[in-house]
Each structure stands twice: as structure tokens, then as C-alpha cells.
Short mmCIF file of C-alpha atoms and ligand atoms in Angstrom, two decimals:
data_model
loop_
_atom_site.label_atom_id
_atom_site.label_comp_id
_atom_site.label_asym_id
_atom_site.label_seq_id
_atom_site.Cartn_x
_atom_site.Cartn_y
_atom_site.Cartn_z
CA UNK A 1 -21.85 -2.71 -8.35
CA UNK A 2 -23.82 -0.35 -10.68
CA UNK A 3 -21.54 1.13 -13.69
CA UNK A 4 -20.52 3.93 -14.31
CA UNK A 5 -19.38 3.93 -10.73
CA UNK A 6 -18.33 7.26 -9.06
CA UNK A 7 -14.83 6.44 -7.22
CA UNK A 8 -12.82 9.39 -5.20
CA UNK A 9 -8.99 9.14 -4.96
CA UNK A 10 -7.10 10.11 -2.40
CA UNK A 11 -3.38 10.12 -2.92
CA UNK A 12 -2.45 10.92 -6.12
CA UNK A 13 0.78 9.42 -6.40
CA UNK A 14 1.70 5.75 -8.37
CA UNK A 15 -0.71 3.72 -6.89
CA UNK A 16 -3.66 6.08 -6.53
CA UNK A 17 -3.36 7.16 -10.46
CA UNK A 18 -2.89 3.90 -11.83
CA UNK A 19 -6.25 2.47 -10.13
CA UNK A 20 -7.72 6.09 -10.54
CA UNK A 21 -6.46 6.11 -13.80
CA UNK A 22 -7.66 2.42 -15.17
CA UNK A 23 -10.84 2.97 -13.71
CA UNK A 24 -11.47 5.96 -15.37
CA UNK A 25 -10.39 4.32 -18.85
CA UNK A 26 -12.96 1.81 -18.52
CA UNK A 27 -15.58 4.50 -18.02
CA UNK A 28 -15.94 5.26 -14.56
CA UNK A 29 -16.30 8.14 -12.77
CA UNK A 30 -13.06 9.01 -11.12
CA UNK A 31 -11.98 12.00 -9.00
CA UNK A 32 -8.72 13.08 -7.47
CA UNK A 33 -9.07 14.51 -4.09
CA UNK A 34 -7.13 17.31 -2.18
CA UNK A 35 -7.14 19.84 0.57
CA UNK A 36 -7.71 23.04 -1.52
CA UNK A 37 -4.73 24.68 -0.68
CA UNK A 38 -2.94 21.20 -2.56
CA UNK A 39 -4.78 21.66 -5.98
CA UNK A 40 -2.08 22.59 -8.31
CA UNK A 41 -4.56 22.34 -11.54
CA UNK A 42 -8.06 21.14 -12.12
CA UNK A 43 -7.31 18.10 -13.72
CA UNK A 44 -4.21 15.65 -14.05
CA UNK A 45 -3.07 14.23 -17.81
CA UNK A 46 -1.81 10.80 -16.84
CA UNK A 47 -0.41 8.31 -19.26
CA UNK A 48 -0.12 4.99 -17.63
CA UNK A 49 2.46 2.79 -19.44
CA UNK A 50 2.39 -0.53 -18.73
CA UNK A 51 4.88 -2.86 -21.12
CA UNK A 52 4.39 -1.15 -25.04
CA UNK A 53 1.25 -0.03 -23.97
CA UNK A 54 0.33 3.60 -23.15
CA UNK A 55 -3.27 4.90 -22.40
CA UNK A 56 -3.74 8.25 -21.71
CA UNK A 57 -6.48 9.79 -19.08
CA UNK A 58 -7.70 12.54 -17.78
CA UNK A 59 -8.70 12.90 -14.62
CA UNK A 60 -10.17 15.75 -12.94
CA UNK A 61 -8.83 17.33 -9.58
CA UNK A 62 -11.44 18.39 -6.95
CA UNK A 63 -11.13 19.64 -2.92
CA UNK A 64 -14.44 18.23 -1.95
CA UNK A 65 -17.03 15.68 -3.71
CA UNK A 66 -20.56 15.65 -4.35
CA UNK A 67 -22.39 13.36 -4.41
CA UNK A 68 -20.31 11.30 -2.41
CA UNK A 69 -18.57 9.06 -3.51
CA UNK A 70 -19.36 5.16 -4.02
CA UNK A 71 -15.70 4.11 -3.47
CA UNK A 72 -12.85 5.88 -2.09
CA UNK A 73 -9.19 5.14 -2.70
CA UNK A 74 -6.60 6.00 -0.15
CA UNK A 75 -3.40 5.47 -1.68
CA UNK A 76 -1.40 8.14 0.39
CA UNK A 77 1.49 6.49 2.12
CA UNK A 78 0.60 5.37 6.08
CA UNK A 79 2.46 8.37 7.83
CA UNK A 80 0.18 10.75 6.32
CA UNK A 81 -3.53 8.75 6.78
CA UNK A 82 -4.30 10.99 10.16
CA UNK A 83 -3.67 14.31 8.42
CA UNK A 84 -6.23 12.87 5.13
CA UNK A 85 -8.63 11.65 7.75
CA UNK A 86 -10.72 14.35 7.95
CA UNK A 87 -11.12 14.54 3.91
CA UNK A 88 -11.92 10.88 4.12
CA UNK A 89 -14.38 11.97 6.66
CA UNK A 90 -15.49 14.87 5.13
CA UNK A 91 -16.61 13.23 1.61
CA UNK A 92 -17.97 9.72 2.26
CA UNK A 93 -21.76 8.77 2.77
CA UNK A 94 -22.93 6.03 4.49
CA UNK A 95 -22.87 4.02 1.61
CA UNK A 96 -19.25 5.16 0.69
CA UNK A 97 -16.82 1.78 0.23
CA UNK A 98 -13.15 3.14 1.11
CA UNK A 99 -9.99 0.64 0.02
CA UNK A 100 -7.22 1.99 2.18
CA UNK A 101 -4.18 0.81 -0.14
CA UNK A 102 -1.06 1.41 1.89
CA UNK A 103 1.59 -1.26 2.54
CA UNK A 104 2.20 -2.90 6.20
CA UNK A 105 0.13 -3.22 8.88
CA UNK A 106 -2.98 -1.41 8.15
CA UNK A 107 -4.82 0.60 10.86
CA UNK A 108 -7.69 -1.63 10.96
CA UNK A 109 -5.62 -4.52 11.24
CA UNK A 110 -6.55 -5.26 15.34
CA UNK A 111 -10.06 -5.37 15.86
CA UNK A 112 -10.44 -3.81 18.82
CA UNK A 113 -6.94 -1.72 19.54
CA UNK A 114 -5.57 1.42 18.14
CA UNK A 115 -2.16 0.51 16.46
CA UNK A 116 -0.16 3.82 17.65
CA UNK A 117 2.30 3.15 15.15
CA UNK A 118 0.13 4.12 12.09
CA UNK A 119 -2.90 5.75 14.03
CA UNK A 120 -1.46 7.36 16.92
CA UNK A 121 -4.49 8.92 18.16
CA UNK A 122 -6.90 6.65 16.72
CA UNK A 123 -8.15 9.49 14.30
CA UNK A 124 -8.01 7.49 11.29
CA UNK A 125 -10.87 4.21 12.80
CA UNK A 126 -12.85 6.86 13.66
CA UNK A 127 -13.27 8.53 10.67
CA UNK A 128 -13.38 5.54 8.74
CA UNK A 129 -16.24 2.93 9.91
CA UNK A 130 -14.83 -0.26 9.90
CA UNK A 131 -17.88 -1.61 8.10
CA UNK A 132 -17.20 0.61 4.97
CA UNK A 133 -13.65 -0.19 5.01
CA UNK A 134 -12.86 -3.61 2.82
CA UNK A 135 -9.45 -4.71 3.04
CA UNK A 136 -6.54 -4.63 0.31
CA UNK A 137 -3.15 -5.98 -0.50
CA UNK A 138 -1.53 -4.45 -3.71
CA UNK A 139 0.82 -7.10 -5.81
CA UNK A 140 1.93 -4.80 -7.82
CA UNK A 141 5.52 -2.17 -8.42
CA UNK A 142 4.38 0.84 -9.75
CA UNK A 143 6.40 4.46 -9.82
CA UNK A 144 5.14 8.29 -11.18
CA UNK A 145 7.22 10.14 -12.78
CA UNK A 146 5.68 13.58 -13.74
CA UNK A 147 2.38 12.38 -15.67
CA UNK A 148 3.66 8.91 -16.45
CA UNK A 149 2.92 5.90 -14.25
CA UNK A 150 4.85 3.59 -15.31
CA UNK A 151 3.66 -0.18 -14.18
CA UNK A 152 6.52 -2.60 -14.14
CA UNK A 153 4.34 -5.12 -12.34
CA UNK A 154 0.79 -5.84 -11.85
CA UNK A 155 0.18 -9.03 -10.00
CA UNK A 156 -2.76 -8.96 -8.19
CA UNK A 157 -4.77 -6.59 -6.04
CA UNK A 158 -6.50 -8.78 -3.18
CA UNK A 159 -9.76 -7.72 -1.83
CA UNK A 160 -11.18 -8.84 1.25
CA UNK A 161 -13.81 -8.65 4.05
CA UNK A 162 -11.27 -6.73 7.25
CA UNK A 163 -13.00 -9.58 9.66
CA UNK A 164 -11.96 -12.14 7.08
CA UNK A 165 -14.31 -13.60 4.29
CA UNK A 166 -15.43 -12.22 1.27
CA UNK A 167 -18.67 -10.93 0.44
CA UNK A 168 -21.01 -9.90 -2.37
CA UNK A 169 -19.43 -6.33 -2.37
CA UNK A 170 -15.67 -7.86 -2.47
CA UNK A 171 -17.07 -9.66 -5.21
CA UNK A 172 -18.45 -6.64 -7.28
CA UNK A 173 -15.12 -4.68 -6.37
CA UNK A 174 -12.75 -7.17 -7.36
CA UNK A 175 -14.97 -7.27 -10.96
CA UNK A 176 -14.86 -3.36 -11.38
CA UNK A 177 -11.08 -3.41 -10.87
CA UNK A 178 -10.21 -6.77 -13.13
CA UNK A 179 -12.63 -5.38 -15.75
CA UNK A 180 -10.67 -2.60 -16.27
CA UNK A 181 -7.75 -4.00 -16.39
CA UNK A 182 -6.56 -4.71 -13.07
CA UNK A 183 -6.04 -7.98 -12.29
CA UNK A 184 -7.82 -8.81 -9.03
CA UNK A 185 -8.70 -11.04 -6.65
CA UNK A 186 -11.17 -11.62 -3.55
CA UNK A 187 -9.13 -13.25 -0.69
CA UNK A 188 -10.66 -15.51 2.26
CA UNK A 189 -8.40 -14.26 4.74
CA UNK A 190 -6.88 -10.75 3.82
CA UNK A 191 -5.16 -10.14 7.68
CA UNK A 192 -3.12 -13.42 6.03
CA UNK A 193 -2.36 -12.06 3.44
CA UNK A 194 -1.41 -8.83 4.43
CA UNK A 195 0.82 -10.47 6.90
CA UNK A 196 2.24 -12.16 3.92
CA UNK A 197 3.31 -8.77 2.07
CA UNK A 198 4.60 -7.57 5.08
CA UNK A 199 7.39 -10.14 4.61
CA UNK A 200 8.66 -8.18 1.92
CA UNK A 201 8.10 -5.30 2.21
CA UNK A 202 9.63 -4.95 5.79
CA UNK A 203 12.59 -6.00 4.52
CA UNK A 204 12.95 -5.21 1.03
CA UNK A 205 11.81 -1.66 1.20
CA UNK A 206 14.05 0.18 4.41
CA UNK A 207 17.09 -2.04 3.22
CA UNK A 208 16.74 -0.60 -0.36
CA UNK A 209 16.17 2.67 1.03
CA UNK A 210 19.47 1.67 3.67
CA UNK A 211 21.30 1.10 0.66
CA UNK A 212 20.09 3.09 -2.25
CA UNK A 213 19.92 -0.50 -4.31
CA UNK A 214 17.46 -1.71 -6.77
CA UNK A 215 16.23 -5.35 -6.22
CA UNK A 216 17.86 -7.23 -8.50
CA UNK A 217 21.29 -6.29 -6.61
CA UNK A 218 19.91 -6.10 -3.48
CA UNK A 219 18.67 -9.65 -3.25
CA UNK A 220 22.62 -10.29 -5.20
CA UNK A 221 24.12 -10.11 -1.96
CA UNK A 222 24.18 -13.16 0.40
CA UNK A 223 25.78 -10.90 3.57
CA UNK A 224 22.80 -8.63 3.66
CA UNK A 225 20.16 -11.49 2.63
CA UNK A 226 21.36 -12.83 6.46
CA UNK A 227 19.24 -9.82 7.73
CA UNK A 228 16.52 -10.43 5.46
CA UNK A 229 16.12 -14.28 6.25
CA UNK A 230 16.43 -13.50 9.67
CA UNK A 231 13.88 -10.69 9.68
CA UNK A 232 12.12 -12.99 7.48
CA UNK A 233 12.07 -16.13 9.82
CA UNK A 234 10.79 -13.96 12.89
CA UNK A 235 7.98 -12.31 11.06
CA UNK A 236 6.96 -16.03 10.64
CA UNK A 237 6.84 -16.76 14.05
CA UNK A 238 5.20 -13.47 14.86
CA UNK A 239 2.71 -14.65 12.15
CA UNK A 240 1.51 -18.23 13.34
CA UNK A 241 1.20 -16.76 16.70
CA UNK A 242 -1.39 -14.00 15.52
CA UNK A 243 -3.13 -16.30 13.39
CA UNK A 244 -1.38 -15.30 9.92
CA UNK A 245 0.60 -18.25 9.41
CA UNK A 246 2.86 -18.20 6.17
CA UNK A 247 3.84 -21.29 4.58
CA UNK A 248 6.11 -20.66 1.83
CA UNK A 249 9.95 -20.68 1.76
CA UNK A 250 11.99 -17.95 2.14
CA UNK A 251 13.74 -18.63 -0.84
CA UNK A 252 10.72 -18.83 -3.18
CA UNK A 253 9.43 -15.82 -1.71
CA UNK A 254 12.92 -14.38 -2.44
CA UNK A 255 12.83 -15.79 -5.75
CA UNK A 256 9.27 -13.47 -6.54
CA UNK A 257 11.19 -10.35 -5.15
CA UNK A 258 14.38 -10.98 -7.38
CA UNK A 259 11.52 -10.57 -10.51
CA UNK A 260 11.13 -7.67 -10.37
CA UNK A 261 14.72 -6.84 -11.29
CA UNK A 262 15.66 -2.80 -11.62
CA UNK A 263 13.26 -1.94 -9.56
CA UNK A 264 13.41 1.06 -6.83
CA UNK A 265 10.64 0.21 -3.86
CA UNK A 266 8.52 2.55 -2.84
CA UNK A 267 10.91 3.89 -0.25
CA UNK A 268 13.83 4.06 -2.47
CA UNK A 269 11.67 6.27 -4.29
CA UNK A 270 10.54 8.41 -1.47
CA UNK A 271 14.26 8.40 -0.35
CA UNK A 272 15.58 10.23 -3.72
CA UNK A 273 12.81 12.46 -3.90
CA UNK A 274 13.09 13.69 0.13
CA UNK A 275 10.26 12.81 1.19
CA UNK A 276 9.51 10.96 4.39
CA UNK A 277 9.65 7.35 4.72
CA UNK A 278 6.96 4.91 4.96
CA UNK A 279 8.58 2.83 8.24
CA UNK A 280 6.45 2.99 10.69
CA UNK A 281 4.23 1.11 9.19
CA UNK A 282 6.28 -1.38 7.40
CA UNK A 283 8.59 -1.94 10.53
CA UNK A 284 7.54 -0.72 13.69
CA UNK A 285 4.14 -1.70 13.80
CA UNK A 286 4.74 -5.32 12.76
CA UNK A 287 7.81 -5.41 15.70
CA UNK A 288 5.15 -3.54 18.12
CA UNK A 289 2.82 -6.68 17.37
CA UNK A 290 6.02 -9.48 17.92
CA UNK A 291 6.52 -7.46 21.19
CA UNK A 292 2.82 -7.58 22.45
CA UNK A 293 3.24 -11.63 21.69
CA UNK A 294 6.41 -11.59 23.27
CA UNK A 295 8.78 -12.51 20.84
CA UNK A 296 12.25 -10.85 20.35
CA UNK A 297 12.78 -9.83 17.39
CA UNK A 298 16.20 -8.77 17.10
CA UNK A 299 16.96 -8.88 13.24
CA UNK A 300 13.86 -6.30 12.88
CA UNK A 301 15.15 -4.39 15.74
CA UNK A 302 18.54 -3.86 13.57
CA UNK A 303 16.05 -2.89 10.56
CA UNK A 304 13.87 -0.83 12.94
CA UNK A 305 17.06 1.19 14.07
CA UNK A 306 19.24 1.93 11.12
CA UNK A 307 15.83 2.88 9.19
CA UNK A 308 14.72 5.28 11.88
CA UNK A 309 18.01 6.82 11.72
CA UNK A 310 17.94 7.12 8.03
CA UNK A 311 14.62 8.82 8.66
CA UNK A 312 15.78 11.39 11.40
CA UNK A 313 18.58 11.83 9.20
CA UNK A 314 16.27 13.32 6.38
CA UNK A 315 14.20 15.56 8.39
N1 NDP B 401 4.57 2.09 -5.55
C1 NDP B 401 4.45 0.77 -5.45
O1 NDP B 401 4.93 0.01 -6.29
C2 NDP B 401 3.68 0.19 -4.32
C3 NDP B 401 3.21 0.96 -3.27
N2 NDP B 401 2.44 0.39 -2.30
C4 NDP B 401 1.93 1.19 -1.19
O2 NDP B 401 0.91 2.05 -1.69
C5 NDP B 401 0.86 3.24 -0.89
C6 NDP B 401 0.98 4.43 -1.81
O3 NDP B 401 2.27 4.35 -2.38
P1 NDP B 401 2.71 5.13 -3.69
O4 NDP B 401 1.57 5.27 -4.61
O5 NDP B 401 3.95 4.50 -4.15
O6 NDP B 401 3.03 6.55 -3.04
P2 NDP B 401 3.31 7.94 -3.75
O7 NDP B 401 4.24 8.68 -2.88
O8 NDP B 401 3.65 7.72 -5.18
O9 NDP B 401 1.90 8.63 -3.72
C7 NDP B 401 1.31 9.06 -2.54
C8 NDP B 401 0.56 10.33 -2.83
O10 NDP B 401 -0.03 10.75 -1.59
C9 NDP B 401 -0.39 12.07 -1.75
N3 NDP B 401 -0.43 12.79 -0.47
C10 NDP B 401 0.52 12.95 0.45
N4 NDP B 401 0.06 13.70 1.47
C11 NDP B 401 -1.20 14.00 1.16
C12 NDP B 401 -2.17 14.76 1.81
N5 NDP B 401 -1.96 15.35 2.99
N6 NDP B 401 -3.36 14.90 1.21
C13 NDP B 401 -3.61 14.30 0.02
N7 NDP B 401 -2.70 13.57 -0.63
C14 NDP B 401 -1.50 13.43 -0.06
C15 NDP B 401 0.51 12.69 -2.78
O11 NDP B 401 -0.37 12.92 -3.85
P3 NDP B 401 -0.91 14.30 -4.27
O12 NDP B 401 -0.30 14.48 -5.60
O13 NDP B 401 -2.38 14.12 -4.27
O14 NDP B 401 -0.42 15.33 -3.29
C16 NDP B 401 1.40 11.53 -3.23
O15 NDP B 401 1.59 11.58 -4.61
C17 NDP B 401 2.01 3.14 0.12
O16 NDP B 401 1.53 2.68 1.35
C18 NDP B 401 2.94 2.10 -0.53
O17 NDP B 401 3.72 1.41 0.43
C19 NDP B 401 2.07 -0.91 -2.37
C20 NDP B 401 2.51 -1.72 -3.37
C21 NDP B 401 3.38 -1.25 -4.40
C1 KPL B 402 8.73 -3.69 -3.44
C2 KPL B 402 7.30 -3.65 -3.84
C3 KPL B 402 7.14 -3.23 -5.28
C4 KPL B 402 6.76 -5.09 -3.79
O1 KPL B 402 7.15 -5.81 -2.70
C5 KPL B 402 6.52 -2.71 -2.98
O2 KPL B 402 5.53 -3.09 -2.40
C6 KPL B 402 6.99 -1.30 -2.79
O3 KPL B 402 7.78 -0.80 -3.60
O4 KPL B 402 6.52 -0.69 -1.84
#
């Protein structure tokens, strides 16, 4: 990928500034993008702290981009993809790469089906060719607090091909992103290893939200880690049967939640600032999927309804 690459950001929230944000350290070309009626101020003065270290960027705000873009970001949570799907539209060429960055089952993730669950009317595939879209999983716990992202954990970011493989422009992305100090990596099989995130996140993230817990005491309490192995064991079954299969223990997996200690999950977050929550996609869709495979799923179910509630409860 030629450098200085031009990059568009839409979302500009913890995950969209800290990519943004790196990227534009290293000396790319990075934009914010927004409806015009949501620009607040032309540019946003981010300082991304991640352990000691603190770099500050600047990163200017626009409503529409020209030229287009060569990669676009998406890093709005999944509820609110339709309503950004005609700026996705609106500011990508033909040539335009666009990394949709959400958690859960992405609306690519079924070749040929609209899942309803995070693309009700199937806005967001049509504004978004499959062939520009390259697939994502973010390893990381990241949280914005006024201009400071703050970066408790950066794993990995996984790039992949959506129809599985990698390619030569996987490769190229997953270069731009680890040489600015993202660590990155292509994956084989991203579907897999979305699947794989979806294990905790599902969990972890509405029964944080459920009970206003961080992760280190969360994953403290052996009553409510029954849901979460149970959850856990049928999202493994609904896995192997839609060719995801995940091989690792519950308990190691449990083991890599319980690093990263005082940590709020994305929903927490979006639960003590009033916003909406994310569980449609995290939940509903992966359920929808165990249903259309026919297998009952009744620990999600329990997750599905008490974070639905919680949801209603907000509105
Ligand atoms: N935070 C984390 O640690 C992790 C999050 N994720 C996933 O990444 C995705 C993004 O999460 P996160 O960064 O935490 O979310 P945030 O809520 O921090 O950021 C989302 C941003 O979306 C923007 N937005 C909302 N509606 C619109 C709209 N209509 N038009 C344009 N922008 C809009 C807002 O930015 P603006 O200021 O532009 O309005 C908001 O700041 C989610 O799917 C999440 O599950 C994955 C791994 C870890
Ligand atoms: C919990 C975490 C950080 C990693 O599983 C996450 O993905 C989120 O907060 O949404």
C-alpha cells in the first residue's frame, strides 16, 4: 500500500481514534467523518495514552471526503451501521478498502443472507461491496474519555479476506497498521476468528453491563461464571456446526478475560454514559444463527432476555 495513505474514519469514539489516531502519528493521512449537522469542531486534539506513553494528534473533522478515501474505518458501534451507510456510501471509490471494526457478528458474516439482527433491511451490504470490505477482529480494550484514549490493551487487530484467506492487500493493511504501532495480524480464516471473539464478548459485555462490574470481579464470581460457561459451551456447538470450530478451554479463555483486570467493556461504558447498547449484535444475532442450525440455546436466551430488558429499560 502506497504511503502516505489517505484513511477516512467513521466513528469517532475509542476504537476509531486510536487507529485514526496511530495512523495519523505515523504520517498518514487521516480524516474523521460526520453527517454535517454532527461536526462539533473542525478538528479533534486526541492524546492516546497507552502505558507511560502519551502521543498527541490532531486530526481533522470533515462531513464529506475528497478524494476518496483509500481506506475507511467504521468503528461506530453495530446498531448504528444502517444510519452511517449512506456516508460510507457516499465517500468511497471503487478502489476504497473499508474495515468495518464492530464486535459480534458482522453484517457480512453470511455470504449470501441478510443478518436482520445487525442489517435489518440489508442497507448496510449494499452500500458496502463485499469485495472492498476485508474483515477485522479487534484484540484490544480501549475507552475515550474527552480527548484521551486511553489503551489498556492492545493485542492484536486480525485482518482477513471476508471469504476466508488472506491476500496481498491484507498483507499491506496489516503492515500500515503494525508499522504504526498497532500490532497486527493477517488471519487465514477471520469468520473463525470472529466466532472466537464472540465468545467473549457475548458474555462478558451484557453481563458487565447486567451488573455494572468491571472484569476482574466479574469473572470473581463462580455463580454467575455458570451462565458464562454455559453460554460459552453452546456458542461452541453453534460454532463447529457453522464451520467456526473453537478449540480452546473455557477456562484459558477465561483466564485472557480475567487480564484485563479493572476494566469496563464496551457496554459498561455505553451503559454509564446512556447510550444504547451494542446487543443485537453481540447476542441476538449469534442466537439467531444457533436457531437457524437448530440448536437451543437456552443460557444465551437468559443473556438475550435480561439484556434486552436492560436495553428497553434505558430508552
Ligand atoms: N472499546 C473497546 O475496547 C472495544 C470495542 N470494540 C468494538 O468496536 C466498535 C466501536 O466501539 P467503541 O470505539 O468502543 O465505541 P464508542 O462508543 O467509543 O465510539 C463509537 C463512535 O461512533 C460514533 N457514532 C455514533 N453514531 C454515529 C453516526 N450516526 N454517525 C457517525 N458516527 C457515529 C460516535 O462518534 P462521533 O464522535 O463521530 O459521533 C462514537 O464516538 C464496537 O462495535 C465495539 O463493540 C471491539 C473491541 C474492543
Ligand atoms: C471486553 C473487551 C475489551 C474484550 O473482550 C471488548 O471487546 C469490549 O469491551 O467490547
Amino acid at each position: 500500500m502506497k504511503k502516505p495513505t489517505y484513511i477516512g474514519v467513521i466513528g469517532a469514539g475509542s476504537i476509531g481514534c486510536w487507529l485514526g489516531g496511530r495512523l495519523k502519528a505515523a504520517g498518514h493521512e487521516v480524516a474523521i467523518l460526520r453527517e454535517e449537522e454532527r461536526i462539533k469542531a473542525p478538528h479533534e486534539n486526541l492524546v492516546i495514552k497507552e502505558g507511560e506513553e502519551e502521543e498527541r494528534v490532531q486530526v481533522p473533522v470533515l462531513s464529506a471526503l475528497d478524494p476518496k478515501p483509500d481506506i475507511l474505518l467504521v468503528a461506530v458501534k453495530a446498531m448504528f451501521l444502517p444510519d452511517v451507510a449512506p456516508l460510507i456510501a457516499a465517500n468511497m471509490s471503487e478502489e476504497t478498502l473499508v474495515l468495518p471494526l464492530q464486535n459480534g457478528v458482522p453484517y457480512w458474516f453470511m455470504k449470501d443472507e441478510t443478518i436482520v439482527d445487525v442489517d435489518p433491511v440489508g442497507s448496510v451490504r449494499t452500500a458496502i461491496p463485499r469485495d472492498q470490505t476485508i474483515g477485522t477482529v479487534v484484540h484490544a480494550a480501549v475507552s475515550r474519555q474527552g480527548d484521551w484514549i486511553n489503551v489498556k490493551k492492545a493485542d492484536t487487530l486480525l485482518l482477513g479476506e471476508v471469504d476466508g484467506g488472506t491476500s496481498e492487500r491484507v498483507a499491506a493493511l496489516t503492515a500500515l497498521f503494525r508499522d504504526a504501532g498497532v500490532p497486527s495480524e493477517e488471519d487465514e480464516d477471520i469468520r473463525r476468528a470472529i466466532w472466537y471473539k464472540i465468545w467473549g464478548n457475548l458474555t462478558m459485555n451484557p453481563l458487565s453491563a447486567l451488573t455494572r462490574e468491571t472484569m476482574d470481579r466479574l469473572l470473581a464470581d463462580e455463580q454467575l461464571l455458570v451462565l458464562v460457561r454455559g453460554a460459552m459451551e453452546e456458542l461452541r456447538e453453534v460454532g463447529a456446526a457453522i464451520g467456526c470450530p473453537i478449540e480452546q478451554s473455557v477456562d484459558d479463555r477465561l483466564d485472557v478475560a480475567r487480564t484485563l483486570g479493572v476494566f469496563k467493556t464496551s457496554m459498561l461504558q455505553d451503559l454509564e454514559a446512556g447510550r444504547p447498547l451494542e446487543w443485537k449484535a453481540l447476542v441476538a444475532a449469534p442466537r439467531a444463527i444457533a436457531k437457524s442450525k437448530g440448536i437451543d440455546t437456552p443460557f444465551i436466551d437468559s443473556i438475550l432476555g435480561l439484556i434486552r430488558l436492560l436495553d428497553r429499560s434505558l430508552a
